[in-house]
Coordinates of C-alpha atoms in Angstrom, one line a residue:
X1 CA 8.3 1.8 1.6
X2 CA 5.9 -2.0 2.1
X3 CA 2.3 -2.0 2.5
X4 CA 2.6 -3.2 5.6
X5 CA 5.2 -0.2 6.6
X6 CA 2.3 2.1 5.2
X7 CA -0.4 1.2 7.5
X8 CA 1.6 1.0 10.8
X9 CA 2.8 4.4 10.3
X10 CA -0.8 5.6 9.3
X11 CA -1.3 4.3 13.3
X12 CA 1.2 6.9 14.9
X13 CA 0.0 9.7 12.5
X14 CA -3.4 9.3 14.1
X15 CA -1.6 8.4 18.2
X16 CA 0.3 11.9 17.5
X17 CA -0.4 14.7 18.9
X18 CA -1.3 18.1 16.8
X19 CA 2.2 19.1 18.3
X20 CA 4.0 16.1 17.3
X21 CA 2.0 16.3 13.3
X22 CA 3.6 20.0 12.7
X23 CA 6.6 18.9 14.1
X24 CA 6.7 15.5 11.0
X25 CA 4.9 17.5 8.9
X26 CA 7.6 16.5 5.9
X27 CA 7.0 12.9 7.0
X28 CA 3.5 12.9 7.1
X29 CA 3.9 13.8 3.6
X30 CA 6.0 10.8 3.2
X31 CA 3.5 8.9 4.1
X32 CA 0.7 9.7 3.2
X33 CA 2.4 10.4 -1.0
X34 CA 3.3 6.4 0.1
X35 CA 0.0 5.1 0.6
X36 CA -1.7 7.3 -2.3
X37 CA 0.3 5.2 -4.7
X38 CA -0.1 1.6 -2.6
X39 CA -3.9 2.3 -3.5
X40 CA -3.4 3.7 -7.4
X41 CA -1.2 0.3 -8.1
X42 CA -4.3 -2.0 -5.9
X43 CA -5.8 -2.2 -9.7
X44 CA -3.7 -3.0 -11.5
X45 CA -2.4 -5.8 -9.6
X46 CA -6.0 -7.5 -9.1
X47 CA -5.7 -7.9 -12.1
X48 CA -2.0 -8.9 -12.0
X49 CA -2.9 -12.0 -10.2
X50 CA -6.6 -12.9 -11.3
X51 CA -5.0 -13.2 -14.9
X52 CA -2.2 -15.7 -13.2
X53 CA -4.7 -17.1 -11.8
X54 CA -7.0 -17.8 -14.6
X55 CA -4.0 -18.7 -16.4
X56 CA -3.1 -21.8 -14.0
X57 CA -6.8 -22.7 -14.0
X58 CA -6.7 -23.2 -17.8
X59 CA -3.8 -25.1 -17.2
X60 CA -4.9 -27.6 -14.5
X61 CA -8.2 -27.9 -17.2
X62 CA -5.9 -29.0 -19.4

């Protein structure tokens, strides 16, 4: 699930009634799992982007 989809689905969950939450518990767990996975990946992604930027700046200085 992509980041935008996770965010959109989290907003949907926030708008659900208690009955809808009970009916859609498995789907909510899936969205929560995807969201947690994205949060775990974030520090690695930021480091990779910082490395790319640093390399490109070093190349420009040459």
